[in-house]
mmCIF file of C-alpha atoms and ligand atoms in Angstrom:
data_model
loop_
_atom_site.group_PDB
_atom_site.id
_atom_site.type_symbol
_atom_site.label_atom_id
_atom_site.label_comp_id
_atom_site.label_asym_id
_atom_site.label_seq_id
_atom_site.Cartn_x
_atom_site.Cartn_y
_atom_site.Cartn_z
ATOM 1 C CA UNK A 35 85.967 82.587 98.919
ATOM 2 C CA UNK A 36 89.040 84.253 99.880
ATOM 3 C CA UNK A 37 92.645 82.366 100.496
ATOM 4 C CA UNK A 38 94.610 84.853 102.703
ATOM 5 C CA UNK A 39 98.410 83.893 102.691
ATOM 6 C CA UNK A 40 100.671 84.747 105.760
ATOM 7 C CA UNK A 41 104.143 85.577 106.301
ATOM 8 C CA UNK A 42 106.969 86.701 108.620
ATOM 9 C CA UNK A 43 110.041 88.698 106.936
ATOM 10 C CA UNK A 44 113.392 90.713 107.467
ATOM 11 C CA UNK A 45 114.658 90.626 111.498
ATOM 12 C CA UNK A 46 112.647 88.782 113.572
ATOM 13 C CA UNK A 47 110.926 90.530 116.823
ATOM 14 C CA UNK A 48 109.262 89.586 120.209
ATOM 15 C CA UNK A 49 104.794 89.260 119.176
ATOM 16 C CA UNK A 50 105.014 87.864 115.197
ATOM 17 C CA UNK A 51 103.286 84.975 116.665
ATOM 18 C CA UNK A 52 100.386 87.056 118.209
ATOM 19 C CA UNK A 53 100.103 88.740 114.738
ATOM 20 C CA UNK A 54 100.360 85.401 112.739
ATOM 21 C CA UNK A 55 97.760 83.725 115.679
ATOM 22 C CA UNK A 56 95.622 87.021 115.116
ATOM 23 C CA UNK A 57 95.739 86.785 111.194
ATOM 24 C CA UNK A 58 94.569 83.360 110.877
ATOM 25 C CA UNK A 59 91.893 83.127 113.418
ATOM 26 C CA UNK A 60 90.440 86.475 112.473
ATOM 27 C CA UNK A 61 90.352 85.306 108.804
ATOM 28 C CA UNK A 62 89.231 81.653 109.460
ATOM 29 C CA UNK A 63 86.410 83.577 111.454
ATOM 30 C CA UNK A 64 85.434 84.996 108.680
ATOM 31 C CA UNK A 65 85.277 81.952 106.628
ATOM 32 C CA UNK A 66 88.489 82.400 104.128
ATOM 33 C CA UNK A 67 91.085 79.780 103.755
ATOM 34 C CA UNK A 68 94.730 80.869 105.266
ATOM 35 C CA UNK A 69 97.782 79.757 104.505
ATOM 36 C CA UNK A 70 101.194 79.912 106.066
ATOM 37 C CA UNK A 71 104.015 80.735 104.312
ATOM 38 C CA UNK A 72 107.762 79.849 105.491
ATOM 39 C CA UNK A 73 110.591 81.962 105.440
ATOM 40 C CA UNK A 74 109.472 85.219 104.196
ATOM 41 C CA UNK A 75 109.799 85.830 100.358
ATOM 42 C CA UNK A 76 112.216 82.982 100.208
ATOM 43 C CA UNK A 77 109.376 80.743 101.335
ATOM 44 C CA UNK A 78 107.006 82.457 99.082
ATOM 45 C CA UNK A 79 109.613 81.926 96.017
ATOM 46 C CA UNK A 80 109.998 78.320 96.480
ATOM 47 C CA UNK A 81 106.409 77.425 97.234
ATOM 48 C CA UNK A 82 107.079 76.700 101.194
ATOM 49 C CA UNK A 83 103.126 76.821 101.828
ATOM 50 C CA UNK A 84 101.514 75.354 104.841
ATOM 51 C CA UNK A 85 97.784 75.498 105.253
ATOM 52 C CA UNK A 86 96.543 76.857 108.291
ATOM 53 C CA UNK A 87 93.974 75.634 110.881
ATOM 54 C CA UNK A 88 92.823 77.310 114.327
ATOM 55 C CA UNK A 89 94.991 74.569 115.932
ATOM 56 C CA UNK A 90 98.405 75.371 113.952
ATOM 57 C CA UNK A 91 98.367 78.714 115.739
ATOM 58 C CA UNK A 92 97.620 77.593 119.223
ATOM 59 C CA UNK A 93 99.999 77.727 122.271
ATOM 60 C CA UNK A 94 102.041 80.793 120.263
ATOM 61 C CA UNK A 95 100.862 84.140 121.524
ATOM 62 C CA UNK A 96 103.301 83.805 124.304
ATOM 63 C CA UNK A 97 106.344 82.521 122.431
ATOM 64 C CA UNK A 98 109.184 84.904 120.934
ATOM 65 C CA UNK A 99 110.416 84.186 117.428
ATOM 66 C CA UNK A 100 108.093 83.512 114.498
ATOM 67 C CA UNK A 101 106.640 79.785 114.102
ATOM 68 C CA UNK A 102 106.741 80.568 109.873
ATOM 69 C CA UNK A 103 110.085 81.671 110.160
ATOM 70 C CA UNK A 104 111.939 84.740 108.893
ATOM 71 C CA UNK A 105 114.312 85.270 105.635
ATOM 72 C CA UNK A 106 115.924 87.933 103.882
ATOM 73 C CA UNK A 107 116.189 87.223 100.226
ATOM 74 C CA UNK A 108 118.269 89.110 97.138
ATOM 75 C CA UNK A 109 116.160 87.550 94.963
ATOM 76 C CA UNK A 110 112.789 88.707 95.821
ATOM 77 C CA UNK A 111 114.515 92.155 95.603
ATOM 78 C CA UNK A 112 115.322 91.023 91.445
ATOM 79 C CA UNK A 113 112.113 91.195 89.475
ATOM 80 C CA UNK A 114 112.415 88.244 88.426
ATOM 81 C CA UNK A 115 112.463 86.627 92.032
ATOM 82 C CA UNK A 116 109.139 88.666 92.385
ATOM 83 C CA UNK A 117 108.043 87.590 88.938
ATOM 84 C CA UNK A 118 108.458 84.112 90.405
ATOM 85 C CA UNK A 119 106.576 84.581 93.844
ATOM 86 C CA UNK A 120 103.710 86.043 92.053
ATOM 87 C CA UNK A 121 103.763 82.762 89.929
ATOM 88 C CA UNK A 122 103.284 81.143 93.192
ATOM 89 C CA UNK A 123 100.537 82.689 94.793
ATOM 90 C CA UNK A 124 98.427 82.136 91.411
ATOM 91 C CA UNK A 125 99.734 78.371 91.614
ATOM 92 C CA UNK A 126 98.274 77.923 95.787
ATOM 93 C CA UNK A 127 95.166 79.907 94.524
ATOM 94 C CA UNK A 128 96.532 82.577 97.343
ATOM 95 C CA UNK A 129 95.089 86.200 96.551
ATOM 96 C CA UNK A 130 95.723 88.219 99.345
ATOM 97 C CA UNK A 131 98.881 88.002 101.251
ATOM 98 C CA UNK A 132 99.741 89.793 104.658
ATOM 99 C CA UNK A 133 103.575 90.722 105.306
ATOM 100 C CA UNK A 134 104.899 91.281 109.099
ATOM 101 C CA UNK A 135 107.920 92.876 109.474
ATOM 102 C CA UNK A 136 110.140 96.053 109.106
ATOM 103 C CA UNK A 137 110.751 98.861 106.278
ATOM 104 C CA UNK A 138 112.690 96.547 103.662
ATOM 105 C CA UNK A 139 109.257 94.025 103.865
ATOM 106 C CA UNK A 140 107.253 96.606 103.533
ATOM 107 C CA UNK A 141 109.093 97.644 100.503
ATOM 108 C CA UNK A 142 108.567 94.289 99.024
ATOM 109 C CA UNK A 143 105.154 94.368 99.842
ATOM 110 C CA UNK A 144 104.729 97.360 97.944
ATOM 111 C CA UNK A 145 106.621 96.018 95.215
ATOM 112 C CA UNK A 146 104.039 93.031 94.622
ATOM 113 C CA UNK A 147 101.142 95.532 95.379
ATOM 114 C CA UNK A 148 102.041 97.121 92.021
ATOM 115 C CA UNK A 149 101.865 94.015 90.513
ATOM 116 C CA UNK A 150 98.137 93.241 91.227
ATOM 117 C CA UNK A 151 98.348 91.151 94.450
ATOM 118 C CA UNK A 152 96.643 92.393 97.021
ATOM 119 C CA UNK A 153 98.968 93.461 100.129
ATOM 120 C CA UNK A 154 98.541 94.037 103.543
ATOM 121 C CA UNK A 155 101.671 95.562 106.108
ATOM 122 C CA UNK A 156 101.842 94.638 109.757
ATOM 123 C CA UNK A 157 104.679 96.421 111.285
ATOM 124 C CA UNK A 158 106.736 93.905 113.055
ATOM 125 C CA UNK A 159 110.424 95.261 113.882
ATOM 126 C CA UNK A 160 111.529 95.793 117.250
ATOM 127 C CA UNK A 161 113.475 99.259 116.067
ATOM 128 C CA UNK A 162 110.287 101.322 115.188
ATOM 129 C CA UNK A 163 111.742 102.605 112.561
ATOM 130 C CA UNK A 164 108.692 102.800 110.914
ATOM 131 C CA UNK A 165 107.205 106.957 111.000
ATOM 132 C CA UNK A 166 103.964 106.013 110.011
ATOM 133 C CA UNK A 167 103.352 104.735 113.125
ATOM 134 C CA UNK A 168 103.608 105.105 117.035
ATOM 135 C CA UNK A 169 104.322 101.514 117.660
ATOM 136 C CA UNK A 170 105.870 98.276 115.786
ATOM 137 C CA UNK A 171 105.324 94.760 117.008
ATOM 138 C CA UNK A 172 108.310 93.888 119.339
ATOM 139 C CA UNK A 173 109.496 97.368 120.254
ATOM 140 C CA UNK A 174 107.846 97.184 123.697
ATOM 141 C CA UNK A 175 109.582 93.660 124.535
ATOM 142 C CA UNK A 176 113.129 94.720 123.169
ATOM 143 C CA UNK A 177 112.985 97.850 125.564
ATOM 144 C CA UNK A 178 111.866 96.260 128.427
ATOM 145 C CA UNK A 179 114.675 93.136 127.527
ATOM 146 C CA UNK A 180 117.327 96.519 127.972
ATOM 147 C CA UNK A 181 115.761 97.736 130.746
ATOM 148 C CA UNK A 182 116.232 94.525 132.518
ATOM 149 C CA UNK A 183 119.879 94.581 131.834
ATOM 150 C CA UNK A 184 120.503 98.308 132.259
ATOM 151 C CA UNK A 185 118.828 97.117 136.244
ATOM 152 C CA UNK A 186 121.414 94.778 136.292
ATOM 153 C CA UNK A 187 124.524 96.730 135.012
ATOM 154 C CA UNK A 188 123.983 99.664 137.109
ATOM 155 C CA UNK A 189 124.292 96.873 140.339
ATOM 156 C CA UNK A 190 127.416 96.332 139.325
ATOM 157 C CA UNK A 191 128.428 99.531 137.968
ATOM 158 C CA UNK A 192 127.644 101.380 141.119
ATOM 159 C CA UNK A 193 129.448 98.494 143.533
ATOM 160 C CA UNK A 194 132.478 98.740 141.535
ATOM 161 C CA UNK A 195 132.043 102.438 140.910
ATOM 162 C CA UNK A 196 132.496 101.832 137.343
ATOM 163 C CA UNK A 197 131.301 103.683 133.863
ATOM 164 C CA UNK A 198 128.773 101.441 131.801
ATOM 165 C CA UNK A 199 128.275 101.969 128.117
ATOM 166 C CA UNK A 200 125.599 99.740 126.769
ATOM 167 C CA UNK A 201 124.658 99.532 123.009
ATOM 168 C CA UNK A 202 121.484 98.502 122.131
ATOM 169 C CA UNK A 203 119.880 97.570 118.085
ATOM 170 C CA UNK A 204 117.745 100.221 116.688
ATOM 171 C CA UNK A 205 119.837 100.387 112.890
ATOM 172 C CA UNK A 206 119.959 103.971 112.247
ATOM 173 C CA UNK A 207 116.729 104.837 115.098
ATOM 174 C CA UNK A 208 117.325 105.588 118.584
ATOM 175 C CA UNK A 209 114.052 104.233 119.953
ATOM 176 C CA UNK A 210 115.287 101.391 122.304
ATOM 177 C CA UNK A 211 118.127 103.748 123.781
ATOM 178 C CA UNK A 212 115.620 106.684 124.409
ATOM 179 C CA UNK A 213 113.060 104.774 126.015
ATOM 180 C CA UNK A 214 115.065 101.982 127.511
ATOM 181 C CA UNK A 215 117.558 105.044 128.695
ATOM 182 C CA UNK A 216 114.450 106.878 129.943
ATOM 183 C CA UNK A 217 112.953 104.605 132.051
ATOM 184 C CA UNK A 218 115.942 102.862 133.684
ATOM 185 C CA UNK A 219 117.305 106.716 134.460
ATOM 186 C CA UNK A 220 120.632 106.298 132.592
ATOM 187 C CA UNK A 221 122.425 109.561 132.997
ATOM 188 C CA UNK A 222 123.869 109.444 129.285
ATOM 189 C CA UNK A 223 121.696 108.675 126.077
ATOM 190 C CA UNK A 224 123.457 108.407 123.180
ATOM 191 C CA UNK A 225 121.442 108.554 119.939
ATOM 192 C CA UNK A 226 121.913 108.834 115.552
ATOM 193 C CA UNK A 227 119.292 111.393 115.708
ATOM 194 C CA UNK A 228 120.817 113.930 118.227
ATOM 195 C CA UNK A 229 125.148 113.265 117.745
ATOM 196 C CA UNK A 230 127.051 113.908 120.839
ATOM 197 C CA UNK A 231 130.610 115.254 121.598
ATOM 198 C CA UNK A 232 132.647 112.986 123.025
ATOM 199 C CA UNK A 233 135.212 115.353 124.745
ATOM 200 C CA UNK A 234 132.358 116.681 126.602
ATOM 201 C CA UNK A 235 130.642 113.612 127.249
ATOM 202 C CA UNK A 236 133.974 112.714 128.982
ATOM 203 C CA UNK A 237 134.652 116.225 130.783
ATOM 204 C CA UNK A 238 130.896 115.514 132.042
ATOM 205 C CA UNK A 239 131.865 112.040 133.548
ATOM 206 C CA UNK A 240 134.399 113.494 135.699
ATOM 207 C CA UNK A 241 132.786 116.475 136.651
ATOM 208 C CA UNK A 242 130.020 114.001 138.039
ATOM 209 C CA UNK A 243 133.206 111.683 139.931
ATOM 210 C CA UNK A 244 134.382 114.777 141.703
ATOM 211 C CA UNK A 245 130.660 115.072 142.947
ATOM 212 C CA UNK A 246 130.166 111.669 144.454
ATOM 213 C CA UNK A 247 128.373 110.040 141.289
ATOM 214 C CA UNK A 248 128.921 106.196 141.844
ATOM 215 C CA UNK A 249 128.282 104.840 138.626
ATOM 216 C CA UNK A 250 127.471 106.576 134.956
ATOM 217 C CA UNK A 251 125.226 104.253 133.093
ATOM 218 C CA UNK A 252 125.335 105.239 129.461
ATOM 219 C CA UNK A 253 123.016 103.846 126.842
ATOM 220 C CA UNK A 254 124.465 103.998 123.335
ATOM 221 C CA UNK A 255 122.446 103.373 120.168
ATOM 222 C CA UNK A 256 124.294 101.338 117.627
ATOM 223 C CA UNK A 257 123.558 103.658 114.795
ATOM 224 C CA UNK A 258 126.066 106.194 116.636
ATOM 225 C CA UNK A 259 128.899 103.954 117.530
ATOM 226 C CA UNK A 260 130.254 100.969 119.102
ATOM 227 C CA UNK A 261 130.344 100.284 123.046
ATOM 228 C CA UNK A 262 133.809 99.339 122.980
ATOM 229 C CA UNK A 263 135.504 102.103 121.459
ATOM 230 C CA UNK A 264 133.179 104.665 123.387
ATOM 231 C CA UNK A 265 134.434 102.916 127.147
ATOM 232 C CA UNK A 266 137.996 102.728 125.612
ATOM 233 C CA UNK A 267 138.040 106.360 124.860
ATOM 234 C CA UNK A 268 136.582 107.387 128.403
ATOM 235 C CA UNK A 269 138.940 105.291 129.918
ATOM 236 C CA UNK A 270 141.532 106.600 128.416
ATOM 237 C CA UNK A 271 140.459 111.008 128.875
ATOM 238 C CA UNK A 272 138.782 110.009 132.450
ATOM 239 C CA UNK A 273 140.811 107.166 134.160
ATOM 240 C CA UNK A 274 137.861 106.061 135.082
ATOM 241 C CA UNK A 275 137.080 102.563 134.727
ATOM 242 C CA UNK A 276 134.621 102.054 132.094
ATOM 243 C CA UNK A 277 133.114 98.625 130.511
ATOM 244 C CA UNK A 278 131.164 97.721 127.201
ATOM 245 C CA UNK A 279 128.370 95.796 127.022
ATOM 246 C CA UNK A 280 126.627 95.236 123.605
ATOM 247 C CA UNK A 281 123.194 93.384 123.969
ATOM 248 C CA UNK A 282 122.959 91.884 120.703
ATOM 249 C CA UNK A 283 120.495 89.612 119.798
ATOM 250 C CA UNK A 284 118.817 88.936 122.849
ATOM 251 C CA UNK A 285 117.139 91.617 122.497
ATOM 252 C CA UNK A 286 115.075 89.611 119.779
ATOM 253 C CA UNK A 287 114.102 87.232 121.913
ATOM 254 C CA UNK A 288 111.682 86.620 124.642
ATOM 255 C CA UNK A 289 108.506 86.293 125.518
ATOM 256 C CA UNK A 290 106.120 88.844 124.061
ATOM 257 C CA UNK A 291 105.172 91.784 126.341
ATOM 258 C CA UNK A 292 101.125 92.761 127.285
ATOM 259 C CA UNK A 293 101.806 95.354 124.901
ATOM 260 C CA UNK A 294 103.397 93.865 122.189
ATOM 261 C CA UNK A 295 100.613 90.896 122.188
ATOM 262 C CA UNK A 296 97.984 93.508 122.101
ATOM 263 C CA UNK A 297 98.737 95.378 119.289
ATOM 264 C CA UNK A 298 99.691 92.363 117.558
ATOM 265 C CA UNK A 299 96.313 91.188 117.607
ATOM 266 C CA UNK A 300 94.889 94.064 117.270
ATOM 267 C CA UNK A 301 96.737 94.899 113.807
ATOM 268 C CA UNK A 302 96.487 91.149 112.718
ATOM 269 C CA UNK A 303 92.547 91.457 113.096
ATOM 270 C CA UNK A 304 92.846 94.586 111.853
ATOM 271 C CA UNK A 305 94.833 93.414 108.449
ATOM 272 C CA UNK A 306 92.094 90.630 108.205
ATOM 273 C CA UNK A 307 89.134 93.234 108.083
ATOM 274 C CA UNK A 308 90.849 95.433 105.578
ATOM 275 C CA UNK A 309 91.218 92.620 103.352
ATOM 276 C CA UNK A 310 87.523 91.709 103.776
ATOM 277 C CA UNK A 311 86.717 95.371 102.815
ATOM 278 C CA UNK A 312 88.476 94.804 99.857
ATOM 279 C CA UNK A 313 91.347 97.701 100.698
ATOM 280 C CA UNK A 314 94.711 96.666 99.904
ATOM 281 C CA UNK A 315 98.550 98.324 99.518
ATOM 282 C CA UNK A 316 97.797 98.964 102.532
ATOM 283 C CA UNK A 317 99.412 99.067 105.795
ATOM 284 C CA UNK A 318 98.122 99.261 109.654
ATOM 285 C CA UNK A 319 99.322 100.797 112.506
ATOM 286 C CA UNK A 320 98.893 102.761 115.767
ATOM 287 C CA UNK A 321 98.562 106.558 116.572
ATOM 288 C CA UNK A 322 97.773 107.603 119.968
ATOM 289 C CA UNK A 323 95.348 104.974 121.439
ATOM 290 C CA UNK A 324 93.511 104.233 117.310
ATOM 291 C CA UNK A 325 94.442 101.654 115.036
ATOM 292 C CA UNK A 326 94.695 103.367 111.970
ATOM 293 C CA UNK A 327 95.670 102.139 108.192
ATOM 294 C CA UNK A 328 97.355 103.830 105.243
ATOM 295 C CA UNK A 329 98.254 103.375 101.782
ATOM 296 C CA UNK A 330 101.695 101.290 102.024
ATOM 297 C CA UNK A 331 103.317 104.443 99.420
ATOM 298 C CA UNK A 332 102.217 107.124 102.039
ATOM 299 C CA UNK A 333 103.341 105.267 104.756
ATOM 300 C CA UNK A 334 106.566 104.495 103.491
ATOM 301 C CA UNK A 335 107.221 108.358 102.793
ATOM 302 C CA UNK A 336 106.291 109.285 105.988
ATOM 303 C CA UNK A 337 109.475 111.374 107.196
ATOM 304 C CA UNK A 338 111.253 110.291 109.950
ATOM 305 C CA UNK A 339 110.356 111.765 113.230
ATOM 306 C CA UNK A 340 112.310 112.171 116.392
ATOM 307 C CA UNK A 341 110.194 112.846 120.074
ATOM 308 C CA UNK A 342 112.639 115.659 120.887
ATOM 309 C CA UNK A 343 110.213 116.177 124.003
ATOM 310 C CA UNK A 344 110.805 112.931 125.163
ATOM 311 C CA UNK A 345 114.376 112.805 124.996
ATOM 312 C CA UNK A 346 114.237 116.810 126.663
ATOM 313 C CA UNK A 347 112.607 114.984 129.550
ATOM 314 C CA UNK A 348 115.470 112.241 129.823
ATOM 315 C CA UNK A 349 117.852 114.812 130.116
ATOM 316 C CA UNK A 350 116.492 116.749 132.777
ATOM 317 C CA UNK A 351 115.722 113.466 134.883
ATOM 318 C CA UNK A 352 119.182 111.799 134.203
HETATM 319 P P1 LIG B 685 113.085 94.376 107.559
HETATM 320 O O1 LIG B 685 111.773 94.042 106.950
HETATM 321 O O2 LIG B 685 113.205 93.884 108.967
HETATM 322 O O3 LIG B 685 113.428 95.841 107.384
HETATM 323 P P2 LIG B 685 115.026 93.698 105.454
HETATM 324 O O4 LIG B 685 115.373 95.131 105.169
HETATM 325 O O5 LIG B 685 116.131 92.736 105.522
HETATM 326 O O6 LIG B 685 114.195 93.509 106.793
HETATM 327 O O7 LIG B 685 114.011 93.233 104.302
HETATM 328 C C1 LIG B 685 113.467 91.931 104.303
HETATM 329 C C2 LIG B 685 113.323 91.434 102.872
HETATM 330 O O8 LIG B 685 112.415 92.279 102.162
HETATM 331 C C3 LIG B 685 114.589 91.457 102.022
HETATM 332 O O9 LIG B 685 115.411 90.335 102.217
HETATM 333 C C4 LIG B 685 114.032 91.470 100.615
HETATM 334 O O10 LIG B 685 113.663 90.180 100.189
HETATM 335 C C5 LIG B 685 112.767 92.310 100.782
HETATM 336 N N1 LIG B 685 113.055 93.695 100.361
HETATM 337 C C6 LIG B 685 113.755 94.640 101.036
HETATM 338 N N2 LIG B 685 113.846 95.784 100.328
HETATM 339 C C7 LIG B 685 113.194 95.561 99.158
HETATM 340 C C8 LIG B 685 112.941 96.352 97.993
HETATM 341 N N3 LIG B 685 113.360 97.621 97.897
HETATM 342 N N4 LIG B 685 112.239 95.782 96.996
HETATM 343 C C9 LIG B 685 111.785 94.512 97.079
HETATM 344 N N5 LIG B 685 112.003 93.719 98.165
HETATM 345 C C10 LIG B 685 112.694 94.223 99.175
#
């Protein structure tokens, strides 16, 4: 019989508990013995195991955050730390293990792929930074977190006939602020993909206060710059008033979306079947409507791609 291990790693994002909840029931369905393990590789290192029941998963698909908790660790990345976890999972009998998170977990679930364990990827990162794949666990939540606050700021930013700039996560992707910028109709989206020019970004903000414009609600991605400085510098060229707002971490948090639970499930039973096939180093994900998997080396040299059509469409709307 199979013991399936679980784990969350790298940033933490909005439906890890749906996948974790989805993991362990699919695989306790299937008759294997799950484990839990805390803290990402850290946890894995230092033998933080917990086994796992129907009931330790219960009352979670709702809740933000990740009930196994989430680590970064420098020594997994030596290979002796990964010498060490391997150690472990021989130790708890554990012969499968399933990593949620982002690109650097994935990495490190490639890394103990080569060394005979057999791996499974859940992409759980709300900056889907991740080519292979439409969608990531938590993406859905973070945007709609923005999009909430973008509501918000342009109240205020049209009453006081201000400039917004708000900066959203992402790292070097400009997911959140294209779709977030999209759907609450910013008229500026600033991205690491695309560049921009400030001096005409400015010119443009005045241009639109000589029309009327009441407000300019930009959405900056954090891989091109920091809120501040940008509203300092149209301040300055403009005279127009112009605030900052960096979101920060809440965008972590909160309760998973419709979306995000979905696909969480859907990948963790996913993960669970792959297993039972006996297909590892590999990784799941979502194009168009179809869960699909790949091997965890293709996947992770998948090139990055940028929905140039989408952010066309922004532009002409904003
Ligand atoms: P995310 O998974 O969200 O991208 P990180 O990049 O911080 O988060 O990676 C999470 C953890 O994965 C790291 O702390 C490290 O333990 C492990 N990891 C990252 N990159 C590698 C690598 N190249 N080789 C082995 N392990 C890695």
């Amino acid at each position: 019989m199979k013991t399936i291990a679980v784990l969350t790693s790298g940033g933490d994002a909005p439906g890890m508990n749906a996948a974790i909840r989805a993991v362990v029931r699919t695989a306790l369905d299937k008759k294997f013995t799950v484990m839990g393990i805390e803290r990402g590789y850290s946890g894995l290192i230092n033998g933080e195991m917990i086994p796992m029941e129907r009931r330790s998963v219960a009352d979670i698909i709702q809740r933000g955050g990740t009930i196994l908790k989430t680590a970064r660790s420098e020594e997994f990345k030596t290979e002796n730390g990964r010498k060490k976890a391997v150690q472990m999972l021989g130790k708890f009998g554990i012969d499968s293990l399933v990593v949620i998170g982002g690109d650097g977990s994935f990495r490190g679930a490639q890394e103990l792929s080569r060394m005979s364990i057999a791996t499974v990827g859940i992409p759980g990162t709300i900056d889907n930074d991740l080519p292979y794949t439409d969608f990531t666990i938590g993406f859905d939540t973070a945007v709609n977190t923005v999009l909430d606050a973008i509501n918000k700021l342009r109240d205020t930013s049209t009453s006081h006939e201000r400039v917004s700039v708000v900066e959203v996560m992402g790292r070097n992707c400009g997911d959140i602020a294209l779709y977030s910028g999209l759907a609450g109709g910013a008229e500026n989206i600033i991205l690491p993909e695309k560049g921009y020019d400030q001096d005409k970004l400015c010119k443009n903000i005045l241009e639109e206060k000589i029309k009327g414009k009441l407000h300019n609600l930009i959405v900056l991605a954090e891989g091109i710059g920091g809120a501040e400085a940008l509203a300092k510098k149209i301040q300055e060229v403009t005279g127009i008033e112009a605030r900052a707002t960096k979101l920060g971490h809440i965008q972590r948090g909160g309760s998973p979306s419709c979306m995000d639970r979905i696909l969480a499930s859907r990948f963790g039973y996913r993960a669970v079947e792959l297993l039972e096939e006996g297909k590892t180093s590999r990784v799941v994900g979502i194009k168009g409507a179809k869960i699909i998997d790949l091997d965890i080396d293709e996947a992770l040299s998948v090139p990055r791609y940028f929905d140039d059509k989408l952010y066309k469409i922004a532009n002409a709307l904003a």
